[in-house]
Amino acid sequence: MKKILQQLSEGKSLSIGEMKEAVKLMFLDETTESEIAALLMALKLKGETVEEITGLVEALRENALVFEDQIPGLIDNCGTGGDGSKSFNISTTSAFVLAGAGLKVAKHGNRSITSRSGSADVLEYLGVSLKMSATEVKNTIEEVGIAFLFAPHVHPMMKKIMNVRRSLNIPTIFNLIGPLTNPLQLETQVLGIYREDLLEPFAEVLRNLGRKRAVVLYGAGGVDEATLIGENHYVLLNDGVITKHTISPEDVGLEPASKEKIVGGDAKENASILKNVLSGQEGPHLDTVLLNAGIGLFASGTVTTIQEGVHEARKSIHSGKAYEKLVELVKISVKKEVI
């Protein structure tokens, strides 16, 4: 660790292999929390590179819950958080719309960071299990079309690092990489981020991780989801090629709305919003989910345009299939009556 810290202190970046070695050292009992804090701060002050982020993510995935058999054709839609928008659970709600449209969704997430209710909080309130085994996750995706992977459960080695992050109490590389660390091998992905400058670097990381297609998204108003506020910026990764684009609500037939219209609440309130959207209740909540689910369908390659994706997302909701996926996930995860 001393050698790595010296290298970083001199402003020299780490290769993918060196970063993976640094992570292995972080997990050793003899490595102190002070050394881990020094590593995180050195990376932050120098500025993390694509190779360092890739190495970190690969090492974390190698030390995660083991899935013996991978599932083909998976998608995840997840944001980094950290945007301070206090929005309702947009990507979680959108995940059920994607599943209702026929995609296989491996939804990776955590408890709240900047909102009052993270994906884990709202799903737990609804009755979804946060501690499925690898076999249960695989079976649930195959039977229902969607499963939830709770980050602390699938990344048990992270407990020591979480203590350091709490003591530092400032954003580090770990505040950005959550959506990258899904232990299942994804074919496609929608990754929301609250920093526009990281759109292309994160697309490069996803390319390194083997994604066939992906959308990295910076929402209007600085949100890590697409919003109805105005122009959303995104990059598309398609067969190794990265291109920059923008999308506004008017482009897909949706009405603009302010950031205040997507503010959520605690787990109970957000669960109510989620179920209202999946039931087809009109308004900015529904339109925001339609936009994000439309982007998800576009990222998957199921549709050729986001506008077509919004149309298919609406069909998923109005047919009742999206809500049905929620009901099925609750039933299979906790084996109780339909909610």
Coordinates of C-alpha atoms in Angstrom, one line a residue:
M1 CA 0.0 0.0 0.0
K2 CA 2.9 2.4 0.8
K3 CA 4.2 2.0 -2.8
I4 CA 0.7 2.8 -4.2
L5 CA 0.2 5.8 -2.0
Q6 CA 3.6 7.1 -3.0
Q7 CA 2.8 6.8 -6.6
L8 CA -0.5 8.6 -6.2
S9 CA 1.1 11.4 -4.1
E10 CA 3.4 12.1 -7.0
G11 CA 0.4 12.6 -9.2
K12 CA 0.9 9.4 -11.1
S13 CA -2.2 7.4 -12.1
L14 CA -2.7 3.7 -11.5
S15 CA -3.2 1.1 -14.2
I16 CA -6.3 -1.2 -14.0
G17 CA -4.1 -3.9 -12.6
E18 CA -2.5 -1.6 -10.0
M19 CA -6.0 -0.4 -8.9
K20 CA -7.2 -3.9 -8.5
E21 CA -4.2 -4.7 -6.3
A22 CA -5.0 -1.6 -4.2
V23 CA -8.5 -2.9 -3.6
K24 CA -7.2 -6.3 -2.6
L25 CA -5.0 -4.5 -0.1
M26 CA -7.9 -2.5 1.2
F27 CA -9.7 -5.7 2.1
L28 CA -6.8 -7.2 4.1
D29 CA -7.1 -7.1 7.9
E30 CA -3.7 -5.6 8.3
T31 CA -4.6 -2.6 6.2
T32 CA -5.6 0.3 8.5
E33 CA -8.6 2.6 8.0
S34 CA -6.1 5.5 7.9
E35 CA -4.4 3.9 4.9
I36 CA -7.7 3.4 3.1
A37 CA -8.7 7.0 3.8
A38 CA -5.3 8.1 2.4
L39 CA -5.9 6.1 -0.8
L40 CA -9.3 7.6 -1.3
M41 CA -8.1 11.1 -0.7
A42 CA -5.1 10.7 -3.0
L43 CA -7.3 9.5 -5.8
K44 CA -9.8 12.3 -5.2
L45 CA -7.1 15.0 -5.2
K46 CA -5.3 13.6 -8.3
G47 CA -8.6 13.0 -10.1
E48 CA -9.8 9.4 -10.8
T49 CA -9.0 8.0 -14.3
V50 CA -11.1 5.6 -16.4
E51 CA -8.5 2.9 -15.8
E52 CA -8.7 3.5 -12.0
I53 CA -12.5 3.4 -11.9
T54 CA -12.5 0.2 -14.1
G55 CA -9.9 -1.5 -11.9
L56 CA -11.9 -0.6 -8.7
V57 CA -15.2 -1.9 -10.2
E58 CA -13.7 -5.1 -11.5
A59 CA -12.1 -5.8 -8.1
L60 CA -15.3 -5.1 -6.2
R61 CA -17.3 -7.4 -8.6
E62 CA -14.7 -10.1 -8.1
N63 CA -15.3 -10.0 -4.3
A64 CA -19.1 -9.8 -4.5
L65 CA -21.8 -12.4 -4.1
V66 CA -20.9 -15.2 -6.5
F67 CA -23.3 -16.1 -9.4
E68 CA -22.3 -19.5 -10.8
D69 CA -24.4 -19.1 -13.9
Q70 CA -24.8 -15.7 -15.6
I71 CA -28.1 -14.7 -17.2
P72 CA -28.0 -13.5 -20.8
G73 CA -29.7 -10.2 -21.9
L74 CA -29.8 -8.4 -18.5
I75 CA -30.3 -4.7 -18.1
D76 CA -29.9 -2.4 -15.0
N77 CA -31.1 1.2 -14.6
C78 CA -29.5 2.9 -11.7
G79 CA -28.3 6.4 -10.8
T80 CA -25.3 7.4 -8.7
G81 CA -27.4 9.6 -6.3
G82 CA -25.8 12.7 -4.9
D83 CA -27.8 15.2 -6.9
G84 CA -29.7 16.6 -4.0
S85 CA -33.0 16.6 -5.9
K86 CA -34.8 14.5 -3.2
S87 CA -36.8 13.0 -6.1
F88 CA -39.1 10.0 -5.8
N89 CA -37.7 6.6 -6.8
I90 CA -37.7 7.2 -10.5
S91 CA -35.3 4.4 -11.7
T92 CA -36.9 1.9 -9.3
T93 CA -40.4 2.6 -10.7
S94 CA -39.0 2.6 -14.2
A95 CA -37.5 -0.8 -13.6
F96 CA -40.9 -2.4 -13.3
V97 CA -42.0 -0.7 -16.5
L98 CA -39.0 -2.2 -18.3
A99 CA -39.8 -5.6 -16.9
G100 CA -43.4 -5.2 -17.9
A101 CA -42.2 -4.5 -21.4
G102 CA -40.4 -7.8 -21.5
L103 CA -36.8 -6.9 -20.4
K104 CA -34.9 -8.9 -17.8
V105 CA -34.0 -6.4 -15.1
A106 CA -31.3 -6.9 -12.5
K107 CA -32.0 -3.9 -10.4
H108 CA -29.0 -3.0 -8.2
G109 CA -29.4 -0.4 -5.5
N110 CA -29.0 0.8 -1.9
R111 CA -30.7 2.8 0.8
S112 CA -31.1 6.5 0.6
I113 CA -28.1 8.8 0.0
T114 CA -29.5 12.2 -0.9
S115 CA -33.3 11.4 -0.9
R116 CA -35.4 10.3 2.0
S117 CA -36.0 6.9 0.4
G118 CA -33.6 4.9 -1.7
S119 CA -34.5 2.0 -3.9
A120 CA -33.9 -0.5 -1.0
D121 CA -36.1 1.6 1.4
V122 CA -39.1 1.8 -0.9
L123 CA -38.9 -1.8 -2.0
E124 CA -38.5 -3.1 1.5
Y125 CA -41.6 -1.1 2.5
L126 CA -43.5 -2.7 -0.3
G127 CA -42.4 -6.2 0.9
V128 CA -39.5 -7.1 -1.4
S129 CA -36.7 -9.1 0.1
L130 CA -33.3 -7.4 0.3
K131 CA -31.4 -10.6 1.0
M132 CA -32.0 -13.0 -1.8
S133 CA -29.3 -15.6 -2.4
A134 CA -27.6 -15.8 -5.8
T135 CA -29.8 -18.8 -6.7
E136 CA -32.9 -16.9 -5.6
V137 CA -32.0 -13.9 -7.7
K138 CA -31.4 -16.0 -10.8
N139 CA -34.7 -17.8 -10.3
T140 CA -36.6 -14.6 -9.7
I141 CA -35.3 -13.0 -12.8
E142 CA -36.1 -16.0 -14.9
E143 CA -39.6 -16.4 -13.4
V144 CA -40.7 -12.7 -12.9
G145 CA -38.3 -10.8 -15.1
I146 CA -36.9 -8.6 -12.4
A147 CA -35.0 -9.0 -9.1
F148 CA -33.4 -6.6 -6.7
L149 CA -29.8 -6.8 -5.6
F150 CA -29.2 -4.9 -2.4
A151 CA -25.7 -3.5 -2.6
P152 CA -24.6 -4.2 1.1
H153 CA -25.9 -7.8 0.7
V154 CA -24.1 -8.5 -2.5
H155 CA -20.9 -6.7 -1.5
P156 CA -20.2 -8.0 2.0
M157 CA -16.5 -6.9 1.8
M158 CA -17.5 -3.3 1.7
K159 CA -18.3 -2.9 5.4
K160 CA -14.8 -1.8 6.4
I161 CA -14.7 0.7 3.6
M162 CA -18.1 2.1 4.6
N163 CA -16.6 3.0 8.0
V164 CA -13.9 5.0 6.3
R165 CA -16.3 6.8 4.1
R166 CA -18.5 7.8 7.0
S167 CA -15.5 9.1 8.9
L168 CA -14.3 11.2 5.9
N169 CA -17.8 12.5 5.4
I170 CA -16.9 13.9 1.9
P171 CA -17.6 12.4 -1.6
T172 CA -15.0 10.0 -2.9
I173 CA -14.8 7.6 -5.8
F174 CA -17.2 5.3 -4.0
N175 CA -20.0 7.9 -4.3
L176 CA -19.9 7.5 -8.1
I177 CA -19.4 3.8 -8.8
G178 CA -22.5 2.2 -7.2
P179 CA -24.3 1.6 -10.6
L180 CA -21.1 0.1 -12.0
T181 CA -20.8 -2.7 -9.4
N182 CA -23.7 -4.9 -10.2
P183 CA -22.2 -8.4 -9.7
L184 CA -24.3 -9.8 -12.6
Q185 CA -22.9 -9.4 -16.1
L186 CA -25.1 -6.9 -17.8
E187 CA -25.6 -6.7 -21.5
T188 CA -27.1 -3.2 -21.4
Q189 CA -27.4 -0.4 -18.9
V190 CA -28.8 3.0 -18.1
L191 CA -26.5 4.9 -15.7
G192 CA -27.6 8.2 -14.3
I193 CA -25.0 10.6 -13.1
Y194 CA -25.1 14.1 -11.5
R195 CA -21.8 15.4 -13.1
E196 CA -22.0 16.2 -16.8
D197 CA -18.2 16.0 -17.1
L198 CA -18.3 12.3 -16.3
L199 CA -20.7 11.3 -19.1
E200 CA -18.0 10.1 -21.6
P201 CA -15.5 8.7 -19.0
F202 CA -18.3 6.5 -17.5
A203 CA -19.3 5.4 -21.0
E204 CA -15.7 4.3 -21.4
V205 CA -15.8 2.4 -18.1
L206 CA -18.9 0.6 -19.3
R207 CA -17.2 -0.2 -22.5
N208 CA -14.3 -1.7 -20.5
L209 CA -16.8 -3.7 -18.5
G210 CA -18.2 -5.3 -21.6
R211 CA -21.5 -3.6 -22.1
K212 CA -22.9 -4.1 -25.6
R213 CA -25.1 -1.0 -25.3
A214 CA -25.5 1.7 -22.6
V215 CA -26.8 5.1 -22.0
V216 CA -25.0 7.4 -19.5
L217 CA -27.4 10.2 -18.6
Y218 CA -27.1 13.7 -17.0
G219 CA -30.6 15.0 -16.4
A220 CA -31.8 18.6 -16.8
G221 CA -31.4 20.4 -13.5
G222 CA -28.4 18.4 -12.5
V223 CA -30.4 15.3 -11.7
D224 CA -29.1 11.7 -12.1
E225 CA -32.3 10.8 -14.0
A226 CA -33.9 12.2 -17.1
T227 CA -36.3 15.0 -16.1
L228 CA -39.1 17.1 -17.6
I229 CA -37.2 20.3 -16.7
G230 CA -35.6 20.8 -20.0
E231 CA -32.7 19.4 -22.1
N232 CA -31.2 16.2 -20.8
H233 CA -27.7 15.2 -21.9
Y234 CA -26.6 11.6 -22.5
V235 CA -24.1 9.5 -24.3
L236 CA -24.9 6.3 -26.1
L237 CA -22.4 3.4 -26.1
N238 CA -23.2 1.1 -29.0
D239 CA -20.9 -1.7 -30.0
G240 CA -17.9 0.2 -28.7
V241 CA -18.7 3.6 -30.2
I242 CA -19.7 6.5 -28.0
T243 CA -21.8 9.4 -29.3
K244 CA -23.3 12.5 -27.5
H245 CA -27.0 13.4 -27.6
T246 CA -29.7 15.5 -25.9
I247 CA -33.4 14.8 -25.3
S248 CA -36.1 17.1 -24.1
P249 CA -39.6 16.1 -22.9
E250 CA -41.1 17.9 -25.9
D251 CA -39.1 15.7 -28.2
V252 CA -41.1 12.7 -27.1
G253 CA -44.5 14.3 -26.6
L254 CA -44.3 15.0 -22.9
E255 CA -45.1 18.2 -21.1
P256 CA -42.3 20.1 -19.3
A257 CA -42.4 20.3 -15.5
S258 CA -40.3 21.8 -12.7
K259 CA -38.0 19.9 -10.4
E260 CA -40.4 20.4 -7.5
K261 CA -42.9 18.2 -9.3
I262 CA -40.7 15.1 -8.8
V263 CA -39.8 15.6 -5.2
G264 CA -40.6 12.5 -3.2
G265 CA -40.9 11.7 0.5
D266 CA -40.2 8.8 2.9
A267 CA -40.5 5.2 1.9
K268 CA -44.3 5.1 2.6
E269 CA -44.9 8.2 0.4
N270 CA -42.6 7.0 -2.4
A271 CA -44.3 3.6 -2.4
S272 CA -47.6 5.3 -2.9
I273 CA -46.1 7.3 -5.8
L274 CA -44.6 4.2 -7.3
K275 CA -47.9 2.3 -7.2
N276 CA -49.8 5.3 -8.6
V277 CA -47.5 5.5 -11.5
L278 CA -47.7 1.8 -12.3
S279 CA -51.5 2.1 -12.0
G280 CA -51.3 4.8 -14.8
Q281 CA -52.2 7.9 -12.7
E282 CA -51.5 10.8 -15.0
G283 CA -49.1 13.7 -14.1
P284 CA -45.4 14.6 -13.9
H285 CA -44.5 11.4 -11.9
L286 CA -45.9 9.2 -14.7
D287 CA -44.3 11.3 -17.4
T288 CA -40.9 11.3 -15.8
V289 CA -41.1 7.5 -15.5
L290 CA -42.2 7.2 -19.1
L291 CA -39.2 9.3 -20.2
N292 CA -36.7 7.2 -18.2
A293 CA -38.3 3.9 -19.1
G294 CA -38.3 5.0 -22.7
I295 CA -34.6 5.7 -22.5
G296 CA -34.1 2.2 -20.9
L297 CA -35.9 0.5 -23.7
F298 CA -33.8 2.5 -26.2
A299 CA -30.6 1.6 -24.3
S300 CA -31.6 -2.1 -24.5
G301 CA -31.9 -1.9 -28.3
T302 CA -35.5 -3.1 -28.1
V303 CA -36.6 0.1 -29.8
T304 CA -34.8 2.3 -32.3
T305 CA -35.8 5.7 -30.8
I306 CA -36.5 7.1 -27.3
Q307 CA -39.9 8.3 -28.6
E308 CA -40.8 4.7 -29.5
G309 CA -39.5 3.6 -26.1
V310 CA -41.9 6.1 -24.4
H311 CA -44.7 4.6 -26.4
E312 CA -43.8 1.1 -25.3
A313 CA -43.4 2.2 -21.7
R314 CA -46.9 3.6 -21.8
K315 CA -48.2 0.3 -23.1
S316 CA -46.4 -1.6 -20.3
I317 CA -48.2 0.6 -17.7
H318 CA -51.6 0.8 -19.3
S319 CA -51.7 -3.0 -20.0
G320 CA -51.2 -3.6 -16.2
K321 CA -48.0 -5.6 -16.9
A322 CA -45.7 -3.2 -15.1
Y323 CA -47.8 -3.3 -11.9
E324 CA -48.1 -7.1 -12.3
K325 CA -44.3 -7.3 -12.1
L326 CA -44.3 -5.5 -8.7
V327 CA -47.0 -7.9 -7.4
E328 CA -45.1 -11.0 -8.7
L329 CA -41.8 -9.8 -7.2
V330 CA -43.4 -9.3 -3.8
K331 CA -45.0 -12.7 -3.9
I332 CA -41.9 -14.6 -4.9
S333 CA -39.5 -12.7 -2.6
V334 CA -41.5 -13.0 0.6
K335 CA -44.0 -15.7 -0.3
K336 CA -47.1 -13.8 1.0
E337 CA -50.4 -12.6 -0.4
V338 CA -50.6 -10.3 -3.3
I339 CA -50.3 -6.7 -2.2

